[in-house]
CSV table of C-alpha atoms in Angstrom, one decimal:
chain,number,residue,atom,x,y,z
I,1,MET,CA,27.4,-75.8,-123.9
I,2,ALA,CA,26.5,-73.9,-125.0
I,3,ARG,CA,29.0,-71.9,-120.6
I,4,GLY,CA,32.4,-70.0,-109.4
I,5,ARG,CA,31.0,-69.0,-106.9
I,6,GLN,CA,28.4,-70.2,-104.5
I,7,ILE,CA,26.2,-67.1,-104.7
I,8,PRO,CA,24.5,-66.2,-101.4
I,9,GLY,CA,20.7,-66.1,-101.6
I,10,ARG,CA,20.4,-68.6,-104.5
I,11,GLN,CA,19.3,-71.5,-102.4
I,12,LEU,CA,16.0,-70.3,-101.0
I,13,SER,CA,14.1,-69.9,-104.2
I,14,ARG,CA,15.4,-73.1,-105.7
I,15,ARG,CA,14.5,-75.2,-102.7
I,16,SER,CA,11.0,-73.8,-102.5
I,17,LEU,CA,10.5,-74.8,-106.1
I,18,ILE,CA,11.8,-78.3,-105.6
I,19,GLY,CA,9.7,-79.1,-102.6
I,20,GLY,CA,11.0,-78.1,-99.2
I,21,THR,CA,14.1,-77.9,-97.1
I,22,ALA,CA,14.0,-81.1,-95.1
I,23,ALA,CA,14.7,-84.7,-95.9
I,24,LEU,CA,12.4,-87.1,-94.0
I,25,ALA,CA,13.1,-90.7,-93.1
I,26,GLY,CA,10.6,-93.5,-92.6
I,27,ALA,CA,8.0,-92.8,-95.3
I,28,GLY,CA,10.7,-92.5,-97.8
I,29,THR,CA,10.3,-88.8,-98.7
I,30,LEU,CA,13.4,-87.4,-100.3
I,31,ALA,CA,13.6,-83.6,-100.5
I,32,ALA,CA,16.2,-80.9,-100.6
I,33,ALA,CA,18.4,-81.2,-97.5
I,34,GLY,CA,19.4,-77.9,-95.9
I,35,THR,CA,21.5,-77.3,-92.8
I,36,GLY,CA,21.1,-77.7,-89.1
I,37,THR,CA,18.0,-79.8,-88.2
I,38,ALA,CA,17.1,-80.6,-91.8
I,39,ALA,CA,20.6,-81.9,-92.5
I,40,ALA,CA,20.5,-84.1,-89.4
I,41,ALA,CA,17.2,-85.5,-90.5
I,42,ALA,CA,18.6,-86.3,-93.9
I,43,ALA,CA,21.3,-88.4,-92.3
I,44,THR,CA,18.8,-91.2,-91.6
I,45,ALA,CA,17.0,-91.1,-94.9
I,46,SER,CA,16.8,-94.2,-97.0
I,47,ARG,CA,14.6,-95.4,-99.8
I,48,THR,CA,14.0,-98.4,-102.1
I,49,VAL,CA,13.1,-97.4,-105.7
I,50,ASP,CA,13.2,-98.9,-109.2
I,51,VAL,CA,15.9,-96.5,-110.4
I,52,ALA,CA,18.5,-94.4,-108.6
I,53,ILE,CA,19.7,-91.5,-110.7
I,54,VAL,CA,23.0,-89.7,-110.0
I,55,GLY,CA,22.9,-86.1,-111.0
I,56,ALA,CA,20.1,-83.6,-111.3
I,57,GLY,CA,21.2,-81.9,-114.4
I,58,LEU,CA,19.1,-81.9,-117.5
I,59,ALA,CA,20.1,-85.5,-118.3
I,60,GLY,CA,19.2,-87.0,-114.9
I,61,LEU,CA,16.0,-85.0,-114.6
I,62,THR,CA,14.8,-85.9,-118.1
I,63,ALA,CA,15.5,-89.6,-117.4
I,64,ALA,CA,13.5,-89.3,-114.1
I,65,ARG,CA,10.6,-87.6,-115.8
I,66,ASP,CA,10.3,-90.3,-118.5
I,67,LEU,CA,10.6,-93.1,-115.9
I,68,VAL,CA,8.0,-91.6,-113.6
I,69,ALA,CA,5.7,-91.2,-116.6
I,70,THR,CA,5.7,-95.0,-117.0
I,71,GLY,CA,4.9,-95.6,-113.3
I,72,ARG,CA,8.5,-96.4,-112.2
I,73,THR,CA,9.8,-95.1,-108.9
I,74,VAL,CA,13.0,-93.0,-108.9
I,75,ALA,CA,15.3,-91.1,-106.6
I,76,VAL,CA,17.5,-88.4,-108.0
I,77,LEU,CA,20.6,-87.6,-106.0
I,78,GLU,CA,22.3,-84.3,-106.6
I,79,ALA,CA,25.6,-83.3,-105.0
I,80,ARG,CA,25.0,-79.5,-105.2
I,81,ASP,CA,22.5,-77.4,-103.3
I,82,ARG,CA,20.7,-76.8,-106.7
I,83,VAL,CA,19.5,-78.6,-109.8
I,84,GLY,CA,20.8,-77.9,-113.3
I,85,GLY,CA,24.4,-79.1,-113.3
I,86,ARG,CA,26.2,-77.1,-115.9
I,87,VAL,CA,23.2,-74.9,-116.3
I,88,VAL,CA,22.8,-72.2,-113.7
I,89,ASN,CA,21.3,-68.7,-113.3
I,90,LEU,CA,23.4,-66.2,-111.5
I,91,PRO,CA,21.4,-63.5,-109.5
I,92,LEU,CA,22.3,-59.9,-110.2
I,93,ALA,CA,22.3,-57.0,-107.8
I,94,ASN,CA,19.5,-55.3,-109.7
I,95,GLY,CA,17.2,-58.3,-109.2
I,96,GLY,CA,17.7,-59.9,-112.6
I,97,VAL,CA,19.5,-63.1,-113.5
I,98,THR,CA,22.1,-64.0,-116.1
I,99,GLU,CA,23.3,-67.4,-117.4
I,100,GLY,CA,26.4,-68.7,-115.8
I,101,GLY,CA,26.5,-71.9,-117.8
I,102,GLY,CA,24.6,-73.4,-120.7
I,103,GLU,CA,22.7,-70.6,-122.3
I,104,PHE,CA,21.9,-70.8,-126.0
I,105,ILE,CA,19.9,-73.1,-128.2
I,106,GLY,CA,19.4,-73.1,-132.0
I,107,PRO,CA,18.1,-75.0,-135.0
I,108,THR,CA,17.9,-78.8,-134.8
I,109,GLN,CA,18.1,-78.7,-131.0
I,110,ASP,CA,14.6,-80.1,-130.9
I,111,ARG,CA,14.6,-81.9,-127.6
I,112,ILE,CA,15.6,-79.1,-125.3
I,113,LYS,CA,13.1,-76.8,-127.1
I,114,ALA,CA,10.3,-79.4,-126.7
I,115,LEU,CA,11.2,-79.8,-123.0
I,116,ALA,CA,11.2,-76.0,-122.4
I,117,ASP,CA,7.9,-75.7,-124.3
I,118,SER,CA,6.3,-78.4,-122.1
I,119,LEU,CA,7.3,-76.5,-119.0
I,120,GLY,CA,6.2,-73.1,-120.2
I,121,VAL,CA,9.7,-71.6,-120.5
I,122,THR,CA,9.8,-69.4,-123.6
I,123,THR,CA,12.7,-68.2,-125.8
I,124,PHE,CA,13.8,-64.9,-127.3
I,125,ALA,CA,16.4,-64.1,-130.0
I,126,THR,CA,20.0,-63.5,-128.9
I,127,TYR,CA,20.6,-59.9,-129.6
I,128,ASN,CA,22.2,-59.8,-133.1
I,129,THR,CA,21.2,-56.4,-134.5
I,130,GLY,CA,24.1,-54.2,-135.6
I,131,LYS,CA,27.7,-55.0,-136.3
I,132,ASN,CA,30.2,-57.4,-134.9
I,133,LEU,CA,33.7,-56.4,-133.8
I,134,LEU,CA,37.0,-58.0,-134.8
I,135,TYR,CA,39.9,-57.0,-132.6
I,136,LYS,CA,43.1,-58.3,-134.2
I,137,ASP,CA,46.7,-57.1,-134.2
I,138,GLY,CA,45.7,-54.1,-132.0
I,139,ARG,CA,43.1,-52.9,-134.5
I,140,LYS,CA,39.3,-52.8,-134.0
I,141,THR,CA,37.1,-53.4,-137.1
I,142,ALA,CA,33.3,-53.3,-137.1
I,143,TYR,CA,31.7,-55.5,-139.7
I,144,ALA,CA,28.2,-56.4,-140.8
I,145,THR,CA,26.9,-59.9,-140.3
I,146,ASP,CA,24.4,-60.0,-143.2
I,147,GLY,CA,26.7,-59.6,-146.2
I,148,LEU,CA,28.3,-62.1,-148.4
I,149,LEU,CA,30.6,-63.3,-145.7
I,150,GLY,CA,27.9,-63.6,-143.0
I,151,SER,CA,29.4,-63.4,-139.6
I,152,VAL,CA,32.9,-64.4,-140.7
I,153,PRO,CA,35.4,-61.8,-139.4
I,154,PRO,CA,36.9,-59.7,-142.3
I,155,VAL,CA,40.5,-60.9,-142.4
I,156,ASP,CA,42.5,-60.7,-145.5
I,157,ALA,CA,41.2,-62.3,-148.7
I,158,ALA,CA,43.7,-65.1,-148.8
I,159,GLY,CA,42.9,-66.1,-145.2
I,160,LEU,CA,39.1,-66.1,-146.0
I,161,ALA,CA,39.6,-68.3,-149.0
I,162,ASN,CA,41.8,-70.7,-147.1
I,163,ALA,CA,39.4,-70.8,-144.1
I,164,ALA,CA,36.5,-71.5,-146.5
I,165,ILE,CA,38.4,-74.5,-147.9
I,166,VAL,CA,39.2,-75.8,-144.5
I,167,GLN,CA,35.6,-75.4,-143.3
I,168,ALA,CA,34.3,-77.3,-146.3
I,169,SER,CA,36.9,-80.1,-145.8
I,170,LEU,CA,35.9,-80.4,-142.1
I,171,ASP,CA,32.2,-80.6,-143.0
I,172,ASP,CA,32.9,-83.2,-145.7
I,173,MET,CA,35.0,-85.4,-143.4
I,174,ALA,CA,32.3,-85.0,-140.6
I,175,ARG,CA,29.7,-86.4,-143.0
I,176,GLN,CA,31.7,-89.6,-143.0
I,177,VAL,CA,31.6,-90.0,-139.3
I,178,PRO,CA,28.7,-92.2,-137.8
I,179,VAL,CA,27.4,-90.1,-134.9
I,180,ASP,CA,26.5,-93.2,-132.9
I,181,ALA,CA,29.9,-94.8,-133.3
I,182,PRO,CA,32.6,-92.4,-134.6
I,183,TRP,CA,35.3,-94.9,-134.0
I,184,THR,CA,33.8,-97.0,-136.8
I,185,ALA,CA,34.4,-94.4,-139.5
I,186,ALA,CA,36.4,-95.7,-142.4
I,187,LYS,CA,39.3,-93.3,-141.6
I,188,ALA,CA,38.8,-93.3,-137.9
I,189,ALA,CA,42.2,-94.7,-137.1
I,190,GLU,CA,43.9,-92.1,-139.4
I,191,TRP,CA,41.9,-89.2,-137.9
I,192,ASP,CA,42.3,-90.3,-134.3
I,193,ARG,CA,46.1,-90.5,-134.7
I,194,GLN,CA,46.4,-86.7,-135.0
I,195,THR,CA,45.5,-83.6,-133.1
I,196,PHE,CA,43.3,-81.0,-134.5
I,197,GLU,CA,46.3,-78.7,-134.2
I,198,SER,CA,48.5,-80.8,-136.5
I,199,TRP,CA,45.7,-81.1,-139.1
I,200,LEU,CA,45.2,-77.3,-139.0
I,201,ARG,CA,48.9,-76.6,-139.5
I,202,ALA,CA,48.8,-78.7,-142.6
I,203,ASN,CA,45.6,-77.2,-144.0
I,204,ALA,CA,45.1,-73.7,-142.6
I,205,VAL,CA,48.3,-72.5,-144.1
I,206,ILE,CA,47.4,-68.7,-144.2
I,207,PRO,CA,48.0,-67.2,-140.7
I,208,SER,CA,44.7,-65.4,-140.7
I,209,ALA,CA,42.9,-68.6,-141.6
I,210,LYS,CA,44.6,-70.4,-138.7
I,211,PHE,CA,43.5,-67.6,-136.4
I,212,LEU,CA,39.9,-68.0,-137.5
I,213,LEU,CA,40.0,-71.8,-136.9
I,214,ASP,CA,41.8,-71.4,-133.6
I,215,VAL,CA,39.1,-69.0,-132.4
I,216,ALA,CA,36.4,-71.3,-133.6
I,217,CYS,CA,38.0,-74.2,-131.7
I,218,THR,CA,38.3,-72.4,-128.4
I,219,SER,CA,34.8,-70.9,-128.7
I,220,ILE,CA,33.2,-74.3,-129.4
I,221,PHE,CA,35.3,-76.6,-127.1
I,222,SER,CA,36.9,-74.2,-124.6
I,223,ALA,CA,40.0,-76.2,-125.5
I,224,GLU,CA,43.1,-75.6,-127.6
I,225,PRO,CA,43.5,-77.4,-130.9
I,226,ARG,CA,46.5,-79.3,-129.6
I,227,GLU,CA,44.3,-80.9,-126.9
I,228,LEU,CA,41.7,-82.5,-129.3
I,229,SER,CA,41.7,-85.5,-131.6
I,230,LEU,CA,40.8,-84.7,-135.1
I,231,LEU,CA,38.3,-87.5,-135.0
I,232,PHE,CA,36.7,-86.0,-131.9
I,233,VAL,CA,36.3,-82.6,-133.7
I,234,LEU,CA,34.8,-84.3,-136.7
I,235,PHE,CA,32.3,-86.2,-134.5
I,236,TYR,CA,31.4,-83.0,-132.7
I,237,ILE,CA,30.7,-81.3,-136.1
I,238,ALA,CA,28.7,-84.3,-137.3
I,239,ALA,CA,26.6,-84.3,-134.0
I,240,ALA,CA,25.6,-80.6,-134.5
I,241,GLY,CA,22.3,-81.6,-136.2
I,242,ASN,CA,19.5,-84.1,-135.7
I,243,GLU,CA,18.3,-87.3,-137.3
I,244,GLN,CA,17.2,-85.5,-140.5
I,245,THR,CA,19.8,-82.8,-140.7
I,246,PRO,CA,23.6,-83.4,-140.9
I,247,GLY,CA,25.8,-81.3,-138.6
I,248,THR,CA,28.0,-78.5,-139.9
I,249,LEU,CA,30.8,-76.3,-138.4
I,250,GLU,CA,28.8,-73.2,-139.4
I,251,ARG,CA,25.8,-74.4,-137.2
I,252,LEU,CA,28.2,-74.6,-134.2
I,253,THR,CA,29.6,-71.2,-134.6
I,254,GLU,CA,26.7,-69.0,-135.9
I,255,THR,CA,24.3,-66.9,-133.9
I,256,ALA,CA,21.5,-66.4,-136.5
I,257,ASN,CA,20.5,-69.9,-137.7
I,258,GLY,CA,23.2,-71.4,-135.4
I,259,ALA,CA,23.7,-72.8,-132.0
I,260,GLN,CA,23.7,-69.3,-130.4
I,261,GLU,CA,20.4,-68.2,-131.9
I,262,LEU,CA,18.0,-68.2,-128.9
I,263,ARG,CA,18.1,-67.7,-125.1
I,264,PHE,CA,15.5,-68.6,-122.5
I,265,VAL,CA,13.3,-65.9,-120.9
I,266,GLY,CA,14.2,-65.9,-117.2
I,267,GLY,CA,17.5,-67.7,-117.8
I,268,SER,CA,18.2,-71.3,-118.9
I,269,GLN,CA,18.1,-72.8,-115.4
I,270,LEU,CA,14.4,-72.2,-115.3
I,271,VAL,CA,14.1,-75.4,-117.4
I,272,PRO,CA,15.7,-77.8,-114.9
I,273,VAL,CA,14.2,-76.0,-112.0
I,274,LYS,CA,10.7,-76.3,-113.4
I,275,LEU,CA,11.4,-79.9,-114.4
I,276,ALA,CA,12.6,-80.7,-110.9
I,277,ALA,CA,9.4,-79.2,-109.5
I,278,THR,CA,7.4,-81.7,-111.4
I,279,LEU,CA,9.3,-84.5,-109.6
I,280,GLY,CA,8.8,-83.0,-106.2
I,281,ASP,CA,10.6,-84.9,-103.3
I,282,ARG,CA,12.1,-87.5,-105.6
I,283,VAL,CA,15.0,-85.0,-106.0
I,284,VAL,CA,17.5,-84.9,-103.1
I,285,LEU,CA,20.0,-82.0,-103.0
I,286,ASN,CA,23.3,-81.8,-101.0
I,287,ALA,CA,23.7,-85.6,-101.6
I,288,PRO,CA,27.0,-86.3,-103.4
I,289,VAL,CA,27.1,-90.0,-104.2
I,290,ARG,CA,30.2,-91.8,-102.8
I,291,THR,CA,29.6,-95.5,-103.6
I,292,ILE,CA,27.5,-97.7,-105.9
I,293,SER,CA,27.6,-101.3,-104.8
I,294,ARG,CA,25.9,-104.5,-106.2
I,295,SER,CA,23.9,-106.3,-103.6
I,296,GLY,CA,22.3,-109.5,-105.1
I,297,SER,CA,20.0,-108.4,-107.9
I,298,SER,CA,19.9,-104.7,-106.6
I,299,TYR,CA,22.3,-101.8,-106.2
I,300,VAL,CA,22.9,-99.7,-103.1
I,301,VAL,CA,23.8,-96.1,-103.8
I,302,THR,CA,25.3,-94.3,-100.9
I,303,ALA,CA,25.3,-90.5,-100.8
I,304,ASP,CA,25.9,-88.0,-98.0
I,305,GLY,CA,22.8,-88.2,-95.9
I,306,VAL,CA,20.9,-90.8,-97.9
I,307,THR,CA,21.1,-94.4,-99.1
I,308,VAL,CA,19.0,-95.6,-102.0
I,309,THR,CA,18.5,-99.3,-103.0
I,310,ALA,CA,17.5,-99.7,-106.6
I,311,LYS,CA,17.1,-102.3,-109.4
I,312,ARG,CA,19.0,-100.0,-111.8
I,313,VAL,CA,21.2,-97.0,-111.5
I,314,VAL,CA,21.7,-94.1,-114.0
I,315,VAL,CA,24.9,-92.1,-113.7
I,316,ALA,CA,24.2,-88.8,-115.3
I,317,VAL,CA,27.3,-86.7,-114.5
I,318,PRO,CA,30.4,-85.9,-116.6
I,319,PRO,CA,32.7,-88.9,-117.1
I,320,PRO,CA,35.6,-87.6,-114.9
I,321,LEU,CA,33.2,-87.1,-112.0
I,322,ALA,CA,31.6,-90.5,-112.6
I,323,ALA,CA,35.1,-91.9,-112.2
I,324,ARG,CA,35.3,-90.5,-108.7
I,325,ILE,CA,32.5,-92.7,-107.4
I,326,SER,CA,33.6,-95.9,-105.8
I,327,TYR,CA,32.1,-99.0,-107.6
I,328,ASP,CA,31.8,-102.5,-106.1
I,329,PRO,CA,32.4,-104.6,-108.0
I,330,LEU,CA,35.0,-102.6,-110.0
I,331,LEU,CA,34.0,-101.2,-113.3
I,332,PRO,CA,35.5,-103.0,-116.4
I,333,ALA,CA,38.9,-101.7,-117.2
I,334,GLY,CA,37.8,-100.3,-120.5
I,335,ARG,CA,35.2,-98.1,-118.9
I,336,ASP,CA,37.5,-96.8,-116.2
I,337,GLN,CA,40.3,-96.2,-118.7
I,338,LEU,CA,37.8,-94.2,-120.8
I,339,THR,CA,36.9,-91.9,-117.9
I,340,GLN,CA,40.6,-91.4,-117.1
I,341,ARG,CA,41.0,-90.0,-120.7
I,342,LEU,CA,38.0,-87.7,-121.0
I,343,PRO,CA,39.0,-84.5,-119.0
I,344,MET,CA,36.8,-81.5,-118.8
I,345,ALA,CA,37.7,-78.5,-121.0
I,346,SER,CA,38.4,-75.2,-119.2
I,347,VAL,CA,35.8,-72.3,-119.3
I,348,GLY,CA,34.6,-69.3,-117.3
I,349,LYS,CA,31.9,-66.7,-118.0
I,350,ALA,CA,32.2,-63.1,-116.9
I,351,ILE,CA,29.2,-60.8,-117.0
I,352,ALA,CA,29.3,-57.0,-116.5
I,353,VAL,CA,26.0,-55.3,-115.9
I,354,TYR,CA,25.2,-51.6,-117.0
I,355,ASP,CA,22.3,-49.3,-116.7
I,356,THR,CA,21.7,-49.7,-120.4
I,357,PRO,CA,23.1,-51.8,-123.3
I,358,PHE,CA,25.0,-48.7,-124.5
I,359,TRP,CA,26.9,-50.5,-127.3
I,360,ARG,CA,23.6,-50.8,-129.2
I,361,ALA,CA,23.5,-47.0,-129.6
I,362,ASP,CA,26.9,-47.3,-131.3
I,363,GLY,CA,25.4,-49.8,-133.8
I,364,LEU,CA,27.1,-52.8,-132.2
I,365,ASN,CA,25.5,-56.1,-131.3
I,366,GLY,CA,27.9,-56.9,-128.5
I,367,GLN,CA,29.6,-59.8,-130.3
I,368,VAL,CA,33.4,-59.7,-130.5
I,369,VAL,CA,36.1,-61.9,-131.8
I,370,SER,CA,39.6,-61.1,-130.5
I,371,ASP,CA,43.2,-62.3,-130.7
I,372,THR,CA,44.2,-60.9,-127.3
I,373,GLY,CA,43.2,-60.5,-123.7
I,374,ALA,CA,41.4,-62.8,-121.2
I,375,ILE,CA,38.2,-62.5,-123.2
I,376,SER,CA,38.3,-63.6,-126.9
I,377,SER,CA,34.6,-63.7,-127.5
I,378,THR,CA,31.6,-61.8,-126.1
I,379,PHE,CA,27.8,-61.6,-126.4
I,380,ASP,CA,25.1,-59.2,-125.4
I,381,ASN,CA,23.4,-60.9,-122.4
I,382,SER,CA,20.8,-58.2,-121.8
I,383,PRO,CA,17.2,-59.3,-121.0
I,384,PRO,CA,14.6,-59.2,-123.8
I,385,ASP,CA,13.2,-55.9,-122.6
I,386,ALA,CA,16.7,-54.3,-122.5
I,387,SER,CA,15.8,-52.9,-119.1
I,388,TYR,CA,19.5,-53.1,-118.3
I,389,GLY,CA,22.6,-54.0,-120.3
I,390,ALA,CA,24.8,-57.1,-119.8
I,391,LEU,CA,28.0,-58.0,-121.6
I,392,MET,CA,29.1,-61.6,-121.3
I,393,GLY,CA,32.6,-62.7,-122.1
I,394,PHE,CA,33.9,-66.3,-122.3
I,395,ILE,CA,37.3,-67.1,-120.7
I,396,GLU,CA,38.4,-70.3,-122.3
I,397,ALA,CA,41.1,-73.0,-122.5
I,398,ASP,CA,44.6,-71.7,-121.7
I,399,LYS,CA,43.3,-68.3,-120.8
I,400,MET,CA,41.0,-69.8,-118.2
I,401,ARG,CA,43.6,-72.0,-116.8
I,402,ALA,CA,45.9,-69.0,-116.4
I,403,LEU,CA,43.3,-67.3,-114.2
I,404,ASP,CA,42.0,-70.3,-112.2
I,405,ALA,CA,44.0,-69.4,-109.1
I,406,ALA,CA,43.8,-65.6,-109.6
I,407,PRO,CA,41.8,-63.5,-107.1
I,408,ALA,CA,38.3,-62.6,-108.4
I,409,ASP,CA,39.2,-58.9,-108.4
I,410,THR,CA,42.2,-59.7,-110.7
I,411,VAL,CA,39.9,-61.5,-113.1
I,412,LYS,CA,37.4,-58.7,-113.0
I,413,ALA,CA,40.0,-56.1,-113.8
I,414,ALA,CA,41.3,-58.1,-116.8
I,415,VAL,CA,37.8,-58.6,-118.1
I,416,LEU,CA,36.8,-55.0,-117.8
I,417,ALA,CA,40.0,-53.9,-119.5
I,418,ASP,CA,39.1,-56.1,-122.4
I,419,PHE,CA,35.5,-54.9,-122.5
I,420,ALA,CA,36.8,-51.3,-122.5
I,421,THR,CA,39.2,-52.1,-125.4
I,422,TYR,CA,36.2,-53.4,-127.4
I,423,PHE,CA,33.4,-51.1,-126.4
I,424,GLY,CA,35.0,-48.0,-124.9
I,425,ASP,CA,35.5,-46.4,-121.5
I,426,ARG,CA,31.9,-46.8,-120.5
I,427,ALA,CA,32.5,-50.5,-120.1
I,428,LYS,CA,35.0,-49.9,-117.3
I,429,SER,CA,32.2,-48.9,-114.8
I,430,PRO,CA,29.5,-51.6,-114.5
I,431,THR,CA,26.8,-51.4,-111.9
I,432,SER,CA,27.6,-55.1,-111.0
I,433,PHE,CA,29.8,-58.0,-112.1
I,434,VAL,CA,29.5,-61.7,-111.8
I,435,LEU,CA,32.0,-64.4,-112.5
I,436,GLN,CA,31.5,-68.2,-113.0
I,437,ARG,CA,34.7,-70.2,-113.1
I,438,TRP,CA,33.7,-73.8,-113.9
I,439,ASN,CA,37.2,-75.2,-113.3
I,440,ASN,CA,36.8,-74.3,-109.7
I,441,GLU,CA,33.4,-75.9,-109.3
I,442,ALA,CA,33.7,-79.0,-107.0
I,443,TYR,CA,31.1,-81.0,-108.9
I,444,THR,CA,32.0,-80.0,-112.4
I,445,ARG,CA,35.7,-79.1,-112.6
I,446,GLY,CA,35.6,-77.6,-116.0
I,447,GLY,CA,33.3,-77.3,-119.0
I,448,PRO,CA,31.4,-77.1,-121.1
I,449,VAL,CA,32.2,-80.7,-122.0
I,450,SER,CA,34.6,-83.6,-121.7
I,451,ILE,CA,37.1,-83.7,-124.5
I,452,ALA,CA,39.0,-86.5,-126.2
I,453,ALA,CA,42.7,-86.5,-127.2
I,454,PRO,CA,44.1,-88.7,-130.0
I,455,GLY,CA,43.6,-92.4,-129.5
I,456,VAL,CA,40.7,-92.2,-127.0
I,457,LEU,CA,37.7,-92.7,-129.2
I,458,THR,CA,39.1,-95.5,-131.3
I,459,GLN,CA,40.4,-97.4,-128.3
I,460,TYR,CA,37.8,-96.7,-125.6
I,461,GLY,CA,34.8,-95.1,-127.3
I,462,PRO,CA,32.6,-98.2,-127.2
I,463,ALA,CA,32.5,-98.0,-123.4
I,464,LEU,CA,30.9,-94.5,-123.5
I,465,ARG,CA,27.3,-95.7,-123.4
I,466,GLU,CA,27.6,-99.5,-122.8
I,467,PRO,CA,25.8,-100.4,-119.5
I,468,VAL,CA,27.8,-102.2,-116.9
I,469,GLY,CA,25.4,-104.7,-115.4
I,470,GLY,CA,22.6,-102.6,-114.0
I,471,ILE,CA,24.5,-99.3,-114.2
I,472,HIS,CA,23.6,-97.1,-117.2
I,473,TRP,CA,25.3,-93.9,-118.4
I,474,ALA,CA,23.8,-90.6,-119.4
I,475,GLY,CA,24.9,-87.0,-119.7
I,476,THR,CA,25.6,-84.8,-122.7
I,477,GLU,CA,28.9,-86.6,-123.4
I,478,THR,CA,26.9,-89.7,-124.2
I,479,SER,CA,24.6,-88.1,-126.8
I,480,VAL,CA,24.9,-88.8,-130.5
I,481,HIS,CA,23.5,-85.4,-131.4
I,482,TRP,CA,24.5,-82.1,-129.8
I,483,MET,CA,27.1,-83.5,-127.5
I,484,GLY,CA,28.3,-80.8,-125.1
I,485,PHE,CA,25.0,-78.9,-125.3
I,486,MET,CA,21.8,-78.7,-123.3
I,487,ASP,CA,20.0,-80.5,-126.1
I,488,GLY,CA,22.5,-83.4,-125.9
I,489,ALA,CA,21.8,-83.7,-122.2
I,490,VAL,CA,18.1,-84.0,-122.7
I,491,ARG,CA,18.5,-86.5,-125.5
I,492,SER,CA,20.8,-88.6,-123.3
I,493,GLY,CA,18.1,-88.6,-120.6
I,494,GLU,CA,15.5,-89.7,-123.0
I,495,ARG,CA,17.7,-92.4,-124.4
I,496,VAL,CA,18.8,-93.8,-121.1
I,497,ALA,CA,15.2,-94.0,-119.8
I,498,LYS,CA,14.2,-96.2,-122.7
I,499,GLU,CA,17.3,-98.3,-122.1
I,500,VAL,CA,16.5,-98.8,-118.5
I,501,LEU,CA,12.8,-99.5,-119.2
I,502,GLY,CA,13.9,-102.2,-121.6
I,503,ALA,CA,16.0,-103.8,-119.0
I,504,LEU,CA,13.6,-103.7,-116.0
């Protein structure tokens, strides 16, 4: 996850990469629909294909790639004017880009790495040289990340000991959770009856330990501990690995050797943009899907400006958005009830740009953990050549919701005040500033992932991936490894393509 704002000027370069700005009827060519004449042409477009795919994020595009490779015909319908879903590059005034959504990858995230490699998108190490900062109780403490404690903030000894016990307990419980069916764990009912908050209160008994676990929770999920089922948290930890390597909480939270280890040269959205380019005019932009209807042995997918008839349909959007599509016949109650109970978490990213990454000269790596302000965690988002500096801060959970309706200038002022608290007065005067509020995105409404409260997984979990007739489900929420991350999205696309091929 890895993690708004229509930015003027984004559309041209993306459309040129995907294959044009008009949608043509008749011959069945589906391309990115623009405005004016192009949009009018799109209104008459229709096509018959083997598989219609809803959503041009990493999941939908990966599924399309794999289906096309077997000779199947596809149409990918995307509501936005861009591809990538929760992965987006934000243009900067200096001509650079920064990541407004999914950004980092790390060990065991094999599928996103393999996809990027196949497209010629390279990686570089997240800047991690120098000391981290802990800002707690009004006091700023710099600490090394290569000592005995690693990157654990230096709270009091009792808190560190308690936090270590809690982490070990979570990892041990997570190893008991089957990643493909967490609701079948031996203690699933017990764990799904309680929130992560209630479990932490009983186990993280030292206040500083509770602080560390609270920060870990909001950093990983962009949600408060009270919002999450303990079973869901344990599954998420278990999923932070691959088929050979069990997941751990440490892998979720760490930079070096963890989920934040690497970034993509040119920004993470290069991966879906280049992938979409290989699909050409099979990808249709500005086409939000409104209805999916059964018609005999086929399905009719109706979107703004285009209608697609297909043998099978893949819905590769977050569960709450999948629920906003009208289905005929109605979905089974279990599937619909599931999507009613998987809300999106709440997240924003704020990036301030400077002439240089000045904090590096102070021996800092740009990473902060804080107990106050709008920004409780930060990263150095500078490019690999350090030609300019960029500080990125996450706005998460309650803090994001409190600023959802605030004017952009108010958010900017709050963010820069926090950056100045952490890095000094030079942080008050960026050369530019960009803000991504995912809660306010029409076709996402939060992020980085859907979350489950108590009772959801044990009661409704089996409906998460179960096809409904010829309708199949994809998206990072359906992945058994790295749910909520770009890797999970790619994995889900690969899985659903095999599932569809087996059914055709």
